[in-house]
PDB file of C-alpha atoms in Angstrom:
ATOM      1  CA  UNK A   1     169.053 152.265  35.238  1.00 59.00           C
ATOM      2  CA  UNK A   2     165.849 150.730  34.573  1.00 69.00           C
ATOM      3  CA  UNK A   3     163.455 151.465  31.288  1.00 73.00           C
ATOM      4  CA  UNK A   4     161.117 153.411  33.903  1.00 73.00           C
ATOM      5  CA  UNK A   5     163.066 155.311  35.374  1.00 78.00           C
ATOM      6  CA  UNK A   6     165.155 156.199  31.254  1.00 80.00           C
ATOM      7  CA  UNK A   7     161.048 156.891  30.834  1.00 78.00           C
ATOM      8  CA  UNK A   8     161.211 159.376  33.458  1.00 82.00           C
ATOM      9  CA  UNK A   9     164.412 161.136  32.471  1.00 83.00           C
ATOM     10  CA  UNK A  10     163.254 161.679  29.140  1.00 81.00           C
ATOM     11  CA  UNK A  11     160.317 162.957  29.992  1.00 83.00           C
ATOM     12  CA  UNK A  12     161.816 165.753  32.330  1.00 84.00           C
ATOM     13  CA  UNK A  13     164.157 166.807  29.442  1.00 86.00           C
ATOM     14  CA  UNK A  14     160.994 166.684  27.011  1.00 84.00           C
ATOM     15  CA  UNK A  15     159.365 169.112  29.324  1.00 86.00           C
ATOM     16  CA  UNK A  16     162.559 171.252  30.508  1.00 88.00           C
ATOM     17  CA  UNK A  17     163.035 171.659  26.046  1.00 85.00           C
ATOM     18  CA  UNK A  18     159.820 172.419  25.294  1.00 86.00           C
ATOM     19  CA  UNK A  19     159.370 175.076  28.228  1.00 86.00           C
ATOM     20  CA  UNK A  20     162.842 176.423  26.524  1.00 86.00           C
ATOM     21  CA  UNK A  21     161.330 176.550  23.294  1.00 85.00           C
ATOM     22  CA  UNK A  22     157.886 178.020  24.592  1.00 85.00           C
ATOM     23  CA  UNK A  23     160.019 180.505  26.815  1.00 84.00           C
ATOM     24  CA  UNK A  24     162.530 181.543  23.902  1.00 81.00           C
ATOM     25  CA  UNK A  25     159.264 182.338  21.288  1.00 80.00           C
ATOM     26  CA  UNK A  26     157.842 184.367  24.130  1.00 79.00           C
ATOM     27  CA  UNK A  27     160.917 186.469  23.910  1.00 78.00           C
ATOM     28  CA  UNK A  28     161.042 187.043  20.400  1.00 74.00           C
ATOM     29  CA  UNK A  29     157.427 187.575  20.437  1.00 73.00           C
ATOM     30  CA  UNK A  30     157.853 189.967  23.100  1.00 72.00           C
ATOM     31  CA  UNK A  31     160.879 191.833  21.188  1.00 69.00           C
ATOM     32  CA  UNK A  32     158.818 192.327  18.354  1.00 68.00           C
ATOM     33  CA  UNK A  33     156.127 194.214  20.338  1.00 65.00           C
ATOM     34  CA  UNK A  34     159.017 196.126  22.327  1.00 63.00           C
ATOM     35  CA  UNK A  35     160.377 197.585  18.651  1.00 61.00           C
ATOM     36  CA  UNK A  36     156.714 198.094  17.267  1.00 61.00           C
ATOM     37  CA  UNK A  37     156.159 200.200  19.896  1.00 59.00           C
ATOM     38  CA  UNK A  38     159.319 201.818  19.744  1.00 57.00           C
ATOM     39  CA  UNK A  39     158.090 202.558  16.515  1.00 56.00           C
ATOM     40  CA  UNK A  40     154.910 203.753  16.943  1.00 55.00           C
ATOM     41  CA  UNK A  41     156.139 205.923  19.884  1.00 54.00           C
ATOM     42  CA  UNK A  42     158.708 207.428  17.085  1.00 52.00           C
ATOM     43  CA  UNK A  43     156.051 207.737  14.089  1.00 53.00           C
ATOM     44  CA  UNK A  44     153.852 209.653  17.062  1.00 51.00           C
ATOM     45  CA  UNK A  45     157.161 211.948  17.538  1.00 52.00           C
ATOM     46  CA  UNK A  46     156.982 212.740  13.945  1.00 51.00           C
ATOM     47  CA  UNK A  47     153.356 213.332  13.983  1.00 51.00           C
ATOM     48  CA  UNK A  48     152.150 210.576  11.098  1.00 45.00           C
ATOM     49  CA  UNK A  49     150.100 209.458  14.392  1.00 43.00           C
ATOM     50  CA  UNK A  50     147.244 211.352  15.088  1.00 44.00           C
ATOM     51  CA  UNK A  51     145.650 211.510  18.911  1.00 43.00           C
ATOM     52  CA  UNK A  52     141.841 212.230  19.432  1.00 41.00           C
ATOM     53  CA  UNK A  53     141.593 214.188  22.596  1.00 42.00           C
ATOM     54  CA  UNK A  54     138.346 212.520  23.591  1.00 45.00           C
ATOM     55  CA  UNK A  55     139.344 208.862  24.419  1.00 46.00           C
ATOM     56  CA  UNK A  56     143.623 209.233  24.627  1.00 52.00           C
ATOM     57  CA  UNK A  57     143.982 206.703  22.222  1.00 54.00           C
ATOM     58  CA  UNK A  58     146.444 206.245  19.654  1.00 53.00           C
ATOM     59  CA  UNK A  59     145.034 206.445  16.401  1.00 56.00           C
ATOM     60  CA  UNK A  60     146.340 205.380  12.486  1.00 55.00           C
ATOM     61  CA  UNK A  61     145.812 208.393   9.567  1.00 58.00           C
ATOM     62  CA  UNK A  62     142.870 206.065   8.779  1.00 60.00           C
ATOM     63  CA  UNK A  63     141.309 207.048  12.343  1.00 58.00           C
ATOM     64  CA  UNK A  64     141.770 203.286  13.409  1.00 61.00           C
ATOM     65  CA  UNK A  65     142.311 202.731  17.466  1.00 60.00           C
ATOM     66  CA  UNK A  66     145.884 200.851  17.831  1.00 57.00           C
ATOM     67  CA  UNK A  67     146.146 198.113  19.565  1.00 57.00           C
ATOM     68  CA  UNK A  68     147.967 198.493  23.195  1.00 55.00           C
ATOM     69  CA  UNK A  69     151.112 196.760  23.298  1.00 53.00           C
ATOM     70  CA  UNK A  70     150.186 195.124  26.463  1.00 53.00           C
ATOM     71  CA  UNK A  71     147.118 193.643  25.251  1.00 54.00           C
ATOM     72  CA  UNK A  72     148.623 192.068  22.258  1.00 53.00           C
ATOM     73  CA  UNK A  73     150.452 189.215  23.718  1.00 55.00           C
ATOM     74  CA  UNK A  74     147.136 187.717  25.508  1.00 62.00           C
ATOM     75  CA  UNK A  75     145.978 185.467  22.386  1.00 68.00           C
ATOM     76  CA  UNK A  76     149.406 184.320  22.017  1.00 69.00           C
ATOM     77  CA  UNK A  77     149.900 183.336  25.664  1.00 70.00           C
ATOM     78  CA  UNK A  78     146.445 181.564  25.509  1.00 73.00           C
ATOM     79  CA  UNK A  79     147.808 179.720  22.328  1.00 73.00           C
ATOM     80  CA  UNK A  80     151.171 178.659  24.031  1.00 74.00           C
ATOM     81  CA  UNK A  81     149.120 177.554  27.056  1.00 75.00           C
ATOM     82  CA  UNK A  82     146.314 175.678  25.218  1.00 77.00           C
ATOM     83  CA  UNK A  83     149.505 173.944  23.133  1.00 77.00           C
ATOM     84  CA  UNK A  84     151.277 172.660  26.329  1.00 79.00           C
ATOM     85  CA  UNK A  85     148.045 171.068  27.811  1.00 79.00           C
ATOM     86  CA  UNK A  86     147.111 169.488  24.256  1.00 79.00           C
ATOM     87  CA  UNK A  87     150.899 168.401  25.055  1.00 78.00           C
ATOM     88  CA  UNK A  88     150.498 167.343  28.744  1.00 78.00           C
ATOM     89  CA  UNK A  89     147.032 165.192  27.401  1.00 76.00           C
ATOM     90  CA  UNK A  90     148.994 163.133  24.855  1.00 75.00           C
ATOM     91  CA  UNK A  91     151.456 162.308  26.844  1.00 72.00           C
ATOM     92  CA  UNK A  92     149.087 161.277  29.816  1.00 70.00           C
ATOM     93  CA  UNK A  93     147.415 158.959  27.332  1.00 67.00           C
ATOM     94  CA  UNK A  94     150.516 157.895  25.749  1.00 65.00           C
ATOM     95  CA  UNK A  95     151.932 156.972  29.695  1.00 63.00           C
ATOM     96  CA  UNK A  96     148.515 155.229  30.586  1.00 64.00           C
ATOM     97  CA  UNK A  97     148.368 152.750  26.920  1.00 63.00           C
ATOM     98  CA  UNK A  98     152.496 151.879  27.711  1.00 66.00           C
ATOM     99  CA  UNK A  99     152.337 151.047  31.405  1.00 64.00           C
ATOM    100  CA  UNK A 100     148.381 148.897  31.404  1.00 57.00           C
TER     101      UNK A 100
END
């Protein structure tokens, strides 16, 4: 097996572990959200959430909005994604300097 091809190789296993790693913080990411909404859903059971009638919106004793579940993942996923390209760029540059 040439050096190019070993190049190659560890390059696809670069990329299959860092999708792994990007894929399992996702998860955890996502867990968390699943039991803090679990929770919220419980505290609004036991009434320490209040509800104003006028907008449906879930609301802290302090009167602030909570955030949507749903919403909250969107800066992380932007992060991830803006993390992988600054990834992708290096190692473009890196592959252009080696094989001039």
């Amino acid at each position: 097996m040439d050096s190019f091809a070993t190049g190659q190789l560890l390059d696809f296993i670069g990329d299959i572990g860092f999708f792994l790693l990007i894929f399992l913080l996702l998860h955890l990411f996502l867990l968390e959200q699943l039991s803090g909404s679990i929770r919220g859903t419980l505290c609004l059971l036991h009434g320490s959430l209040t509800v104003s009638h006028s907008d449906s919106q879930p609301r802290d004793e302090g009167g602030q909005t909570l955030q949507h579940p749903a919403k909250a993942h969107k800066p992380i996923k932007a992060y991830i994604f803006s993390l992988y390209r600054q990834y992708k760029n290096k190692k473009q540059i890196i592959y252009i300097m080696r094989y001039r």
